[in-house]
Each structure stands twice: as structure tokens, then as C-alpha cells.
Amino acid sequence: MTKLKITETSLRDGHQSLIATRLTTDEILPVLSEMDKAGYHAMEVWGGATFDTCLRYLNEDPWDRLRKVRAHVKNTKLQMLSRGQNILGYRNYPDDIVERFHKNAIFEGIDIVRVFDALNDIRNLKKTIETVKSEGAHCQCAISYTTSPVHTKEYYVKLIKDFENAGADSICIKDMSGILLPFDAYHLIKAIKKVTKLPLELHTHCTGGIGEMTVLTAVEAGIDIVDTAISPLSSGTSQPATESLCLALRGTERDPGLNLDSLNNIADYFKDVMKKYEENGTLNIKVLMTEPKALIYQIPGGMLSNLLVQMKSLNAVDKFQEVLDEVPRVRKDLGYPPLVTPMSQMVGAQAVFNVISGGRYNIIPTEIRNYVRGMYGRPAAPISDDIKELIIGNEEVITVRPADLLEDSYDRLREEIGYLAKSEQDVLSYALFPQVAKSFFEKRDSGDVPCCHTASSNRTL
Ligand code: CO
């Protein structure tokens, strides 16, 4: 067996999981040259919630961050997390936006695009895979890991064959909720390794207290790459710590061989940065506490705390347990969707309504109706006719790829946003988050945004 490779996640999932994605570009830049020396296989630095947060809360242009990160990281591959047809947003976008967005990300320096779909519906990944490949970048397809009677080893093995046939360069087991048990991981990895030669990566979270154990059994099973975060941005709802894994594997044939001096310097730097977030309350001790209930209810830690907040605001904390028991029933009704954005929010809302409105499906959010109409893709298990009728009556369910129903919209959006957009990338920001991007552009025009944000790239596609 060869040495283990490490993808460092602190600049994407690490701060997304622990401090609501609040690291600023100014906080990221000073440590990049040291990170570039550590010997990582890759650094995940963009995508996920980073894009939205830059525009919405940090008054930063996310494209500008990517350019600056790339300028400082000369040797290490940069990775982004994409939601495929949902790009970095929460709904399906038309193909022209999906294509232009990923082209621009790769042009600005992304080497590896990790792409997933909340329903593991490969039709929602195809446009992204095609674009990433045609731009010459590495396309990693991720399975959204969940458990259910239909999410068997065979289900995942078939999915991986589909990924391979669609052109995937590598595969990731994305355990966004941290519910992958150590020995399930072992057997799953062994089974996947039997059917594909593609490199296999594991992404998990420490939420339930088993992240490190799962990583270790994965290493035993022959995983090629593992996601970790530098210690000050690790553990709790984040990934296992980079240094600890390296130390645990020291002297073995799987030793990742990272530069431990560099890792220490990076950790010291982030310890300082994190002080600010501890002091201003952004770093909540709850996210660092082990939450085994995430394993019992099979729901992500973030969803647990969101549900509790919702129940408090409804003055119904006494019904919290009922909601927790209702979540798996709603999941079953809906064909066992994995609880990842946006499904986790949708299933959670429906469970709350079912409990507090005095009857199941008395109140049904539009998103749930659209989901049952097939607008998000195909669930792993079919939805029963009874549930279908309850939620959408006699309406037809679409069977085509959902994005086939969307018209290309780049030209229309460019016209709509007008002079406020200074580049193609601005139009793409606007396409993903119209209100948020517009208000960012207005602030930028009036000089309310501190640094210069006119796109340095004049890329035209
Ligand atoms: Co994650």
C-alpha cells in the first residue's frame, strides 16, 4: 500500500462547520505560503457555503478570494465543492449558468471540482462533469452518504459505476452528517475498491464522535485520500485533525509524510485567528461537543440544533422528541433522501409541521410539493402513490432531467443586472444569489466595500 494523501479542508469545510464560514480573505492569505509547503494532496478552499457567505456577510467578492488564494498557492492543488446543477446555491440552475460558472472557477485556478447531488441523481451532475472535463480539470464525483433500507452497499457500488461511466476522475464518499460507522466504512471501501480503480477519498465529520475511528478503518481498508482540517479548525462538527492523523500513522506504510513543522506553524497561526471567533461568540462550544445523538437519529449535527431553535421559537420545545421521531418517517415517505442541503432543511420543516399542526401533511411547504413533483430529481426509493396523492393530488410527476425544463438565462440576467455587473463573474454571482449579489454590487459602486473588487480577469467565454 502507498502513502495516504491528505486534502486539507480548513479553508472551506473547517470554518464552514465551526464558525459559519466567516474566515475573511485577509485572514486566509498570510498563511497560504506555509500551507503550500505542507505537502497536502489538495486544499479545499472554495465552494460550499464560502461563496454565499463572502457576498452576504463579508462584503467580499468570492471570485476575488479565489484569484488571491491561487496567487499564493503555487504548488498545491486547489479544490472546490460544487452542488452540480445547484452550483453553490439551493435550487437548480439552467445549463448555461452551470457551464459558465464552472469554467470561470477553473479559469481562476480550481484544479479539482468535487461535485455531489443531494439525491445522488446522476442527471444532476452530468452538465458539471462534462464542463469540468472539457476544461481539463479533475472531476471528483461524491456520493452523498446516507443510511436506509435502499442505501445498501450494492446501491453505492452501482452509483460508483455510473460515476465512472460519466467520466469521473476520482470518487469521494461524502459523509456530510458524520454517520458513517467505522466498520461500515471498511466494508464499503473494500466493496468499492473491487469495482473501480479510480482513486477513492473519504470525507466525514466528527459530530458523533466517531470521525477519527472511521478514518482509521478507512485507512486500513485502503482509502487513497482522506479529508482533514488543521487542529484549530478540526473536530466537533468539522473534520478530524490533520496533525493527529499524521502522528497516528507515523512510521507506518500509510504515513502521509506531511511536513510537521509546517503543520505546527499553520496550527499556531489559526489558533490566533480563532481567538477572535471565540471571543465574539461565533465559535459556539456546542459545535465542539461530541453529539452521539447525531448517530442515533441519523441526522446532521447542524440540523439537530436548527430543529431545536425552531421548536424554541414556536414555543414547542416539549415536542422536540416528537419531531426527532417524525424525521425518519418523513424521510421514508419521501423515498429516503440524504439529509444534506437542501433536503435536510426541507425534511426538517415538514417534520416540524407534521408535529405542530395537529396532523401529518396538514401543512406542506412548496419545496416539498416541488420535490414530490420530481423537480429536484429522482429519490433513491419511489414515493408511494398514497403520499404522492396526499402532497400533490393528481398532478403528474416529471420524469425528465429537472434542468431540461429550465431555459438558458445568462443573457437575460446580464441585461437585468446592467451596469452593476462589471464582469461575467459578476453576472454569475447575480445568477446564483440575485438580491445578495445586487446589494453587494451597489455597496461596491458606492465605495462601501474596502478593497478593490473589479475583476482582474477579462475572461470572455
Ligand atoms: Co462536510
Tab-separated table of C-alpha atoms and ligand atoms in Angstrom:
chain	number	residue	atom	x	y	z
A	1	MET	CA	0.000	0.000	0.000
A	2	THR	CA	1.122	3.503	-0.754
A	3	LYS	CA	1.203	6.546	1.457
A	4	LEU	CA	-2.056	8.199	2.350
A	5	LYS	CA	-2.879	11.533	0.697
A	6	ILE	CA	-4.416	14.392	2.639
A	7	THR	CA	-6.882	17.029	1.488
A	8	GLU	CA	-6.848	19.967	3.893
A	9	THR	CA	-10.365	21.337	4.417
A	10	SER	CA	-9.821	24.162	6.927
A	11	LEU	CA	-10.393	26.933	4.380
A	12	ARG	CA	-13.759	25.504	3.286
A	13	ASP	CA	-15.485	22.917	5.485
A	14	GLY	CA	-13.381	23.601	8.602
A	15	HIS	CA	-14.598	27.150	9.052
A	16	GLN	CA	-17.977	26.376	7.476
A	17	SER	CA	-18.590	23.723	10.158
A	18	LEU	CA	-17.251	25.606	13.172
A	19	ILE	CA	-17.671	29.345	12.616
A	20	ALA	CA	-20.385	29.656	9.966
A	21	THR	CA	-17.826	30.157	7.137
A	22	ARG	CA	-16.716	33.513	8.489
A	23	LEU	CA	-12.938	33.469	7.766
A	24	THR	CA	-12.132	36.511	5.667
A	25	THR	CA	-9.706	36.606	2.751
A	26	ASP	CA	-7.424	38.839	4.830
A	27	GLU	CA	-7.294	36.112	7.488
A	28	ILE	CA	-6.609	33.415	4.920
A	29	LEU	CA	-3.862	34.999	2.813
A	30	PRO	CA	-0.988	35.263	5.342
A	31	VAL	CA	-0.864	31.508	5.992
A	32	LEU	CA	-1.145	30.267	2.416
A	33	SER	CA	2.551	30.095	1.581
A	34	GLU	CA	3.116	27.962	4.691
A	35	MET	CA	0.174	25.738	3.749
A	36	ASP	CA	1.680	25.392	0.303
A	37	LYS	CA	4.775	23.828	1.928
A	38	ALA	CA	2.926	21.217	3.984
A	39	GLY	CA	2.755	18.577	1.259
A	40	TYR	CA	-1.015	18.273	1.024
A	41	HIS	CA	-2.514	16.417	-1.910
A	42	ALA	CA	-5.001	19.293	-2.214
A	43	MET	CA	-6.569	22.155	-0.307
A	44	GLU	CA	-10.318	22.675	-0.449
A	45	VAL	CA	-10.677	26.444	-0.473
A	46	TRP	CA	-13.819	27.392	-2.369
A	47	GLY	CA	-17.426	26.389	-2.981
A	48	GLY	CA	-19.906	25.073	-0.453
A	49	ALA	CA	-21.072	27.984	1.667
A	50	THR	CA	-17.961	30.132	1.105
A	51	PHE	CA	-19.387	31.862	-1.954
A	52	ASP	CA	-22.689	32.863	-0.377
A	53	THR	CA	-21.021	33.991	2.850
A	54	CYS	CA	-18.473	36.193	1.073
A	55	LEU	CA	-21.228	38.144	-0.656
A	56	ARG	CA	-23.840	38.079	2.106
A	57	TYR	CA	-21.848	38.693	5.271
A	58	LEU	CA	-18.261	39.603	4.477
A	59	ASN	CA	-18.717	42.182	1.706
A	60	GLU	CA	-16.212	40.261	-0.342
A	61	ASP	CA	-16.198	39.169	-3.937
A	62	PRO	CA	-15.804	35.370	-3.812
A	63	TRP	CA	-14.103	35.354	-7.236
A	64	ASP	CA	-11.563	37.808	-5.925
A	65	ARG	CA	-10.828	35.474	-2.997
A	66	LEU	CA	-10.191	32.595	-5.380
A	67	ARG	CA	-7.810	34.667	-7.510
A	68	LYS	CA	-5.868	35.796	-4.457
A	69	VAL	CA	-5.664	32.283	-2.974
A	70	ARG	CA	-4.415	30.934	-6.282
A	71	ALA	CA	-1.757	33.644	-6.466
A	72	HIS	CA	-0.345	32.490	-3.102
A	73	VAL	CA	-0.628	28.726	-3.578
A	74	LYS	CA	1.841	27.765	-6.268
A	75	ASN	CA	2.375	24.029	-5.713
A	76	THR	CA	-0.721	22.547	-4.124
A	77	LYS	CA	-3.887	21.648	-5.998
A	78	LEU	CA	-6.924	23.766	-5.163
A	79	GLN	CA	-10.288	22.087	-4.777
A	80	MET	CA	-13.839	23.403	-4.707
A	81	LEU	CA	-17.091	21.764	-3.627
A	82	SER	CA	-19.921	22.072	-6.146
A	83	ARG	CA	-23.547	21.054	-5.793
A	84	GLY	CA	-23.725	20.240	-9.505
A	85	GLN	CA	-26.874	21.620	-11.085
A	86	ASN	CA	-27.440	23.607	-7.840
A	87	ILE	CA	-23.879	25.023	-8.275
A	88	LEU	CA	-23.318	26.858	-4.981
A	89	GLY	CA	-26.972	27.713	-4.422
A	90	TYR	CA	-30.092	25.956	-3.255
A	91	ARG	CA	-32.047	25.281	-6.442
A	92	ASN	CA	-31.450	24.036	-9.966
A	93	TYR	CA	-29.864	26.483	-12.389
A	94	PRO	CA	-30.011	26.275	-16.193
A	95	ASP	CA	-27.193	24.562	-18.070
A	96	ASP	CA	-25.640	27.768	-19.426
A	97	ILE	CA	-25.119	29.082	-15.885
A	98	VAL	CA	-23.728	25.727	-14.688
A	99	GLU	CA	-21.295	25.671	-17.597
A	100	ARG	CA	-20.093	29.280	-17.333
A	101	PHE	CA	-19.756	29.068	-13.562
A	102	HIS	CA	-17.504	26.021	-13.537
A	103	LYS	CA	-15.484	27.312	-16.499
A	104	ASN	CA	-14.764	30.512	-14.601
A	105	ALA	CA	-13.856	28.660	-11.406
A	106	ILE	CA	-11.353	26.520	-13.298
A	107	PHE	CA	-10.010	29.530	-15.189
A	108	GLU	CA	-9.314	31.270	-11.869
A	109	GLY	CA	-7.337	28.336	-10.566
A	110	ILE	CA	-9.504	25.459	-9.344
A	111	ASP	CA	-7.780	22.151	-10.164
A	112	ILE	CA	-10.258	19.698	-8.659
A	113	VAL	CA	-14.028	20.052	-8.687
A	114	ARG	CA	-15.736	17.800	-6.164
A	115	VAL	CA	-19.343	17.532	-7.227
A	116	PHE	CA	-22.318	15.961	-5.473
A	117	ASP	CA	-26.076	15.853	-5.768
A	118	ALA	CA	-28.329	15.771	-2.711
A	119	LEU	CA	-30.335	12.890	-4.232
A	120	ASN	CA	-27.407	11.117	-5.893
A	121	ASP	CA	-29.277	11.672	-9.150
A	122	ILE	CA	-26.530	11.486	-11.742
A	123	ARG	CA	-28.594	13.510	-14.220
A	124	ASN	CA	-27.999	16.495	-11.920
A	125	LEU	CA	-24.218	16.011	-12.194
A	126	LYS	CA	-23.816	15.406	-15.918
A	127	LYS	CA	-23.504	19.020	-17.089
A	128	THR	CA	-20.911	19.759	-14.407
A	129	ILE	CA	-18.861	16.639	-15.151
A	130	GLU	CA	-18.913	17.447	-18.877
A	131	THR	CA	-17.770	21.045	-18.277
A	132	VAL	CA	-15.013	20.184	-15.799
A	133	LYS	CA	-13.625	17.529	-18.130
A	134	SER	CA	-13.743	19.746	-21.183
A	135	GLU	CA	-11.790	22.433	-19.276
A	136	GLY	CA	-9.089	19.889	-18.475
A	137	ALA	CA	-9.666	19.909	-14.708
A	138	HIS	CA	-10.081	16.919	-12.387
A	139	CYS	CA	-13.676	15.921	-11.706
A	140	GLN	CA	-14.291	14.104	-8.448
A	141	CYS	CA	-17.799	12.689	-8.048
A	142	ALA	CA	-19.044	12.386	-4.495
A	143	ILE	CA	-21.720	10.081	-3.157
A	144	SER	CA	-23.983	11.750	-0.608
A	145	TYR	CA	-23.765	9.063	2.039
A	146	THR	CA	-26.850	8.130	3.989
A	147	THR	CA	-28.400	5.045	5.528
A	148	SER	CA	-31.780	3.497	4.695
A	149	PRO	CA	-33.146	0.143	3.561
A	150	VAL	CA	-32.398	1.141	-0.059
A	151	HIS	CA	-28.941	2.651	0.550
A	152	THR	CA	-27.147	-0.670	0.502
A	153	LYS	CA	-23.583	-1.467	-0.457
A	154	GLU	CA	-24.972	-2.567	-3.821
A	155	TYR	CA	-26.668	0.811	-4.266
A	156	TYR	CA	-23.373	2.636	-3.735
A	157	VAL	CA	-21.395	0.268	-5.929
A	158	LYS	CA	-23.846	0.856	-8.769
A	159	LEU	CA	-23.642	4.614	-8.237
A	160	ILE	CA	-19.884	4.439	-8.478
A	161	LYS	CA	-20.064	2.546	-11.753
A	162	ASP	CA	-22.411	5.286	-13.008
A	163	PHE	CA	-19.885	7.936	-11.918
A	164	GLU	CA	-17.117	6.093	-13.695
A	165	ASN	CA	-19.155	5.804	-16.883
A	166	ALA	CA	-19.979	9.511	-16.696
A	167	GLY	CA	-16.265	10.370	-16.699
A	168	ALA	CA	-15.343	10.774	-13.013
A	169	ASP	CA	-11.579	11.065	-12.358
A	170	SER	CA	-11.927	10.068	-8.721
A	171	ILE	CA	-14.631	9.195	-6.196
A	172	CYS	CA	-15.450	10.613	-2.792
A	173	ILE	CA	-17.571	9.097	-0.054
A	174	LYS	CA	-19.117	12.262	1.324
A	175	ASP	CA	-20.417	11.584	4.813
A	176	MET	CA	-21.726	15.084	5.444
A	177	SER	CA	-23.529	14.076	8.641
A	178	GLY	CA	-20.703	12.078	10.201
A	179	ILE	CA	-22.875	8.964	10.445
A	180	LEU	CA	-20.630	6.515	8.573
A	181	LEU	CA	-19.725	3.863	11.149
A	182	PRO	CA	-16.107	2.649	11.175
A	183	PHE	CA	-16.758	-0.906	10.047
A	184	ASP	CA	-19.433	0.096	7.547
A	185	ALA	CA	-16.757	2.360	6.055
A	186	TYR	CA	-14.315	-0.534	5.966
A	187	HIS	CA	-16.689	-2.832	4.089
A	188	LEU	CA	-17.968	-0.083	1.789
A	189	ILE	CA	-14.436	0.904	0.775
A	190	LYS	CA	-13.452	-2.726	0.186
A	191	ALA	CA	-16.554	-3.202	-1.981
A	192	ILE	CA	-15.904	-0.032	-3.988
A	193	LYS	CA	-12.233	-0.899	-4.472
A	194	LYS	CA	-13.308	-4.186	-6.051
A	195	VAL	CA	-15.254	-2.471	-8.821
A	196	THR	CA	-13.131	0.570	-9.659
A	197	LYS	CA	-9.523	1.598	-9.993
A	198	LEU	CA	-10.351	5.275	-9.559
A	199	PRO	CA	-8.774	6.975	-6.521
A	200	LEU	CA	-11.136	6.963	-3.538
A	201	GLU	CA	-11.406	9.737	-0.943
A	202	LEU	CA	-13.232	9.873	2.386
A	203	HIS	CA	-14.938	12.963	3.744
A	204	THR	CA	-16.501	12.677	7.183
A	205	HIS	CA	-17.296	14.768	10.255
A	206	CYS	CA	-16.513	14.253	13.944
A	207	THR	CA	-20.003	15.316	15.085
A	208	GLY	CA	-20.977	11.975	16.627
A	209	GLY	CA	-17.515	11.239	17.992
A	210	ILE	CA	-16.533	8.542	15.509
A	211	GLY	CA	-14.850	10.549	12.728
A	212	GLU	CA	-11.306	9.561	13.680
A	213	MET	CA	-12.263	5.895	14.091
A	214	THR	CA	-13.925	5.871	10.685
A	215	VAL	CA	-10.860	7.471	9.102
A	216	LEU	CA	-8.607	4.843	10.661
A	217	THR	CA	-10.647	1.879	9.413
A	218	ALA	CA	-10.795	3.596	6.026
A	219	VAL	CA	-7.002	3.786	6.003
A	220	GLU	CA	-6.896	0.078	6.850
A	221	ALA	CA	-9.313	-0.656	4.015
A	222	GLY	CA	-7.033	1.118	1.545
A	223	ILE	CA	-8.611	4.548	1.110
A	224	ASP	CA	-6.367	6.701	-1.092
A	225	ILE	CA	-7.151	10.190	0.208
A	226	VAL	CA	-8.676	11.488	3.445
A	227	ASP	CA	-10.082	14.929	4.281
A	228	THR	CA	-8.748	16.518	7.462
A	229	ALA	CA	-8.595	20.013	8.943
A	230	ILE	CA	-5.690	21.668	10.746
A	231	SER	CA	-6.250	21.233	14.509
A	232	PRO	CA	-7.728	24.645	15.477
A	233	LEU	CA	-10.386	24.155	12.773
A	234	SER	CA	-10.957	20.450	13.384
A	235	SER	CA	-13.136	18.094	15.451
A	236	GLY	CA	-16.662	18.697	16.689
A	237	THR	CA	-18.836	19.228	13.640
A	238	SER	CA	-15.674	19.572	11.479
A	239	GLN	CA	-13.155	17.013	10.145
A	240	PRO	CA	-10.528	15.066	12.141
A	241	ALA	CA	-7.308	16.988	12.855
A	242	THR	CA	-4.601	16.823	10.195
A	243	GLU	CA	-1.644	16.659	12.591
A	244	SER	CA	-3.221	13.978	14.789
A	245	LEU	CA	-3.851	11.684	11.839
A	246	CYS	CA	-0.287	12.201	10.611
A	247	LEU	CA	1.073	11.383	14.072
A	248	ALA	CA	-1.173	8.338	14.380
A	249	LEU	CA	0.204	6.969	11.118
A	250	ARG	CA	3.851	7.850	11.772
A	251	GLY	CA	6.200	5.038	10.920
A	252	THR	CA	3.551	3.052	9.040
A	253	GLU	CA	3.446	2.469	5.311
A	254	ARG	CA	0.444	4.804	5.110
A	255	ASP	CA	2.251	7.747	6.757
A	256	PRO	CA	1.171	10.782	4.666
A	257	GLY	CA	4.666	12.248	5.034
A	258	LEU	CA	3.475	15.817	5.550
A	259	ASN	CA	5.858	18.479	6.803
A	260	LEU	CA	5.123	18.520	10.551
A	261	ASP	CA	6.934	21.828	11.110
A	262	SER	CA	4.678	23.456	8.541
A	263	LEU	CA	1.613	21.904	10.147
A	264	ASN	CA	2.650	23.322	13.514
A	265	ASN	CA	3.148	26.791	12.051
A	266	ILE	CA	-0.233	26.639	10.330
A	267	ALA	CA	-1.884	25.476	13.563
A	268	ASP	CA	-0.251	28.295	15.562
A	269	TYR	CA	-1.493	30.819	13.041
A	270	PHE	CA	-5.089	29.563	13.164
A	271	LYS	CA	-5.096	29.289	16.964
A	272	ASP	CA	-4.603	33.041	16.981
A	273	VAL	CA	-7.249	33.673	14.347
A	274	MET	CA	-9.781	31.500	16.176
A	275	LYS	CA	-9.372	33.533	19.382
A	276	LYS	CA	-11.314	36.329	17.744
A	277	TYR	CA	-14.196	33.986	16.891
A	278	GLU	CA	-14.193	32.523	20.362
A	279	GLU	CA	-14.334	35.988	21.896
A	280	ASN	CA	-17.077	37.346	19.643
A	281	GLY	CA	-19.217	34.263	20.195
A	282	THR	CA	-19.122	32.950	16.612
A	283	LEU	CA	-17.418	29.800	17.842
A	284	ASN	CA	-20.114	28.157	19.935
A	285	ILE	CA	-18.924	25.468	22.304
A	286	LYS	CA	-21.863	23.299	21.160
A	287	VAL	CA	-20.256	22.631	17.793
A	288	LEU	CA	-17.180	21.269	19.530
A	289	MET	CA	-19.079	18.938	21.844
A	290	THR	CA	-19.491	15.329	20.792
A	291	GLU	CA	-23.117	14.683	19.835
A	292	PRO	CA	-23.796	10.921	19.647
A	293	LYS	CA	-27.480	11.695	19.087
A	294	ALA	CA	-26.477	12.555	15.508
A	295	LEU	CA	-25.780	8.803	15.170
A	296	ILE	CA	-28.988	7.741	16.904
A	297	TYR	CA	-31.274	9.953	14.797
A	298	GLN	CA	-29.013	9.769	11.726
A	299	ILE	CA	-29.280	13.485	11.179
A	300	PRO	CA	-26.513	16.052	10.842
A	301	GLY	CA	-25.474	17.928	13.987
A	302	GLY	CA	-26.388	21.254	12.391
A	303	MET	CA	-29.883	20.008	11.654
A	304	LEU	CA	-30.333	18.872	15.268
A	305	SER	CA	-29.519	22.316	16.616
A	306	ASN	CA	-31.603	24.076	13.918
A	307	LEU	CA	-34.627	21.968	14.826
A	308	LEU	CA	-34.199	22.814	18.488
A	309	VAL	CA	-34.027	26.534	17.657
A	310	GLN	CA	-37.185	26.232	15.516
A	311	MET	CA	-39.067	24.422	18.277
A	312	LYS	CA	-37.994	27.079	20.791
A	313	SER	CA	-39.226	29.870	18.534
A	314	LEU	CA	-42.555	28.048	18.212
A	315	ASN	CA	-42.707	27.648	21.982
A	316	ALA	CA	-42.895	23.896	21.464
A	317	VAL	CA	-39.665	22.548	22.956
A	318	ASP	CA	-41.756	19.892	24.725
A	319	LYS	CA	-42.477	18.416	21.270
A	320	PHE	CA	-38.799	18.257	20.225
A	321	GLN	CA	-38.607	14.496	20.752
A	322	GLU	CA	-41.747	14.004	18.649
A	323	VAL	CA	-40.098	15.942	15.824
A	324	LEU	CA	-36.949	13.819	16.081
A	325	ASP	CA	-39.104	10.698	15.797
A	326	GLU	CA	-41.009	12.199	12.868
A	327	VAL	CA	-37.876	12.965	10.779
A	328	PRO	CA	-37.239	9.299	9.795
A	329	ARG	CA	-40.934	8.838	8.949
A	330	VAL	CA	-40.891	11.863	6.632
A	331	ARG	CA	-37.681	10.579	5.054
A	332	LYS	CA	-39.335	7.219	4.429
A	333	ASP	CA	-42.420	8.890	2.915
A	334	LEU	CA	-40.169	10.873	0.583
A	335	GLY	CA	-38.039	7.972	-0.676
A	336	TYR	CA	-35.170	8.285	1.844
A	337	PRO	CA	-33.438	11.473	0.631
A	338	PRO	CA	-29.967	12.024	2.158
A	339	LEU	CA	-30.139	14.813	4.732
A	340	VAL	CA	-27.867	17.301	3.016
A	341	THR	CA	-28.623	20.822	1.748
A	342	PRO	CA	-31.362	21.449	0.644
A	343	MET	CA	-33.082	18.190	1.690
A	344	SER	CA	-32.145	18.490	5.377
A	345	GLN	CA	-33.955	21.835	5.686
A	346	MET	CA	-36.978	20.572	3.719
A	347	VAL	CA	-37.393	17.310	5.636
A	348	GLY	CA	-36.868	19.158	8.945
A	349	ALA	CA	-39.547	21.743	8.131
A	350	GLN	CA	-42.047	19.053	7.119
A	351	ALA	CA	-41.398	17.080	10.310
A	352	VAL	CA	-41.995	20.208	12.402
A	353	PHE	CA	-45.269	20.956	10.562
A	354	ASN	CA	-46.424	17.353	10.927
A	355	VAL	CA	-45.975	17.538	14.682
A	356	ILE	CA	-47.244	21.030	15.488
A	357	SER	CA	-50.137	21.389	13.024
A	358	GLY	CA	-52.150	18.583	14.603
A	359	GLY	CA	-51.939	16.213	11.635
A	360	ARG	CA	-49.414	14.830	9.189
A	361	TYR	CA	-49.173	16.829	5.938
A	362	ASN	CA	-51.798	19.352	7.070
A	363	ILE	CA	-49.258	21.966	6.034
A	364	ILE	CA	-46.922	21.265	3.126
A	365	PRO	CA	-44.155	23.685	2.070
A	366	THR	CA	-43.886	24.487	-1.665
A	367	GLU	CA	-40.388	22.941	-1.766
A	368	ILE	CA	-41.778	19.598	-0.612
A	369	ARG	CA	-44.510	19.756	-3.284
A	370	ASN	CA	-41.868	20.514	-5.925
A	371	TYR	CA	-39.719	17.684	-4.635
A	372	VAL	CA	-42.612	15.213	-4.977
A	373	ARG	CA	-43.273	16.646	-8.469
A	374	GLY	CA	-39.748	15.457	-9.348
A	375	MET	CA	-38.250	18.935	-9.618
A	376	TYR	CA	-35.185	18.059	-7.527
A	377	GLY	CA	-34.530	14.732	-9.201
A	378	ARG	CA	-35.283	11.098	-8.549
A	379	PRO	CA	-35.276	9.781	-4.976
A	380	ALA	CA	-33.495	6.506	-4.215
A	381	ALA	CA	-36.797	4.773	-3.400
A	382	PRO	CA	-40.081	5.545	-5.196
A	383	ILE	CA	-42.600	7.675	-3.328
A	384	SER	CA	-45.798	5.696	-2.651
A	385	ASP	CA	-48.980	6.631	-4.535
A	386	ASP	CA	-50.713	7.473	-1.233
A	387	ILE	CA	-48.089	10.006	-0.224
A	388	LYS	CA	-47.959	11.398	-3.757
A	389	GLU	CA	-51.699	11.952	-3.744
A	390	LEU	CA	-51.615	13.494	-0.285
A	391	ILE	CA	-48.956	16.002	-1.334
A	392	ILE	CA	-49.687	16.853	-4.994
A	393	GLY	CA	-53.115	15.314	-5.673
A	394	ASN	CA	-53.468	14.125	-9.273
A	395	GLU	CA	-50.597	16.175	-10.643
A	396	GLU	CA	-48.122	14.493	-12.963
A	397	VAL	CA	-44.595	13.812	-11.769
A	398	ILE	CA	-41.909	14.911	-14.228
A	399	THR	CA	-39.620	12.163	-15.447
A	400	VAL	CA	-37.146	14.249	-17.463
A	401	ARG	CA	-33.929	15.686	-16.012
A	402	PRO	CA	-35.198	18.673	-13.984
A	403	ALA	CA	-32.808	21.157	-15.627
A	404	ASP	CA	-34.231	20.230	-19.054
A	405	LEU	CA	-37.220	22.338	-18.080
A	406	LEU	CA	-35.087	25.431	-17.473
A	407	GLU	CA	-34.263	27.924	-20.206
A	408	ASP	CA	-30.752	29.333	-20.576
A	409	SER	CA	-30.717	32.592	-18.656
A	410	TYR	CA	-27.249	34.196	-18.846
A	411	ASP	CA	-28.135	36.823	-21.492
A	412	ARG	CA	-31.365	37.767	-19.752
A	413	LEU	CA	-29.605	38.124	-16.382
A	414	ARG	CA	-26.765	40.176	-17.853
A	415	GLU	CA	-29.306	42.626	-19.223
A	416	GLU	CA	-31.288	42.634	-15.997
A	417	ILE	CA	-28.329	43.493	-13.740
A	418	GLY	CA	-26.970	46.014	-16.264
A	419	TYR	CA	-24.132	48.362	-15.314
A	420	LEU	CA	-23.871	46.958	-11.782
A	421	ALA	CA	-22.105	43.881	-13.176
A	422	LYS	CA	-18.532	44.611	-14.226
A	423	SER	CA	-17.676	41.138	-15.468
A	424	GLU	CA	-19.062	37.785	-16.467
A	425	GLN	CA	-18.279	36.599	-12.943
A	426	ASP	CA	-20.489	39.332	-11.514
A	427	VAL	CA	-23.349	38.133	-13.701
A	428	LEU	CA	-22.777	34.595	-12.383
A	429	SER	CA	-22.815	35.814	-8.767
A	430	TYR	CA	-26.087	37.549	-9.611
A	431	ALA	CA	-27.468	34.378	-11.210
A	432	LEU	CA	-26.853	32.417	-8.009
A	433	PHE	CA	-27.882	34.969	-5.395
A	434	PRO	CA	-29.794	37.812	-7.079
A	435	GLN	CA	-30.671	40.055	-4.119
A	436	VAL	CA	-27.475	39.440	-2.184
A	437	ALA	CA	-25.209	39.993	-5.201
A	438	LYS	CA	-27.090	43.122	-6.279
A	439	SER	CA	-26.774	44.720	-2.883
A	440	PHE	CA	-23.053	43.809	-2.833
A	441	PHE	CA	-22.572	45.458	-6.261
A	442	GLU	CA	-24.367	48.594	-5.056
A	443	LYS	CA	-22.173	48.839	-1.982
A	444	ARG	CA	-19.112	48.311	-4.172
A	445	ASP	CA	-20.177	51.106	-6.526
A	446	SER	CA	-20.711	53.499	-3.650
A	447	GLY	CA	-17.272	52.685	-2.232
A	448	ASP	CA	-18.605	50.857	0.844
A	449	VAL	CA	-16.504	47.804	0.117
A	450	PRO	CA	-12.968	48.264	1.427
A	451	CYS	CA	-10.696	46.611	-1.127
A	452	CYS	CA	-10.705	46.728	-4.878
A	453	HIS	CA	-13.038	44.218	-6.422
A	454	THR	CA	-13.083	44.929	-10.114
A	455	ALA	CA	-12.465	41.601	-11.709
A	456	SER	CA	-8.873	41.340	-12.843
A	457	SER	CA	-9.940	38.715	-15.294
A	458	ASN	CA	-11.455	39.847	-18.544
A	459	ARG	CA	-12.381	36.340	-19.445
A	460	THR	CA	-14.993	36.092	-22.119
A	461	LEU	CA	-16.421	32.745	-22.982
B	1	CO	CO	-18.541	18.264	5.052
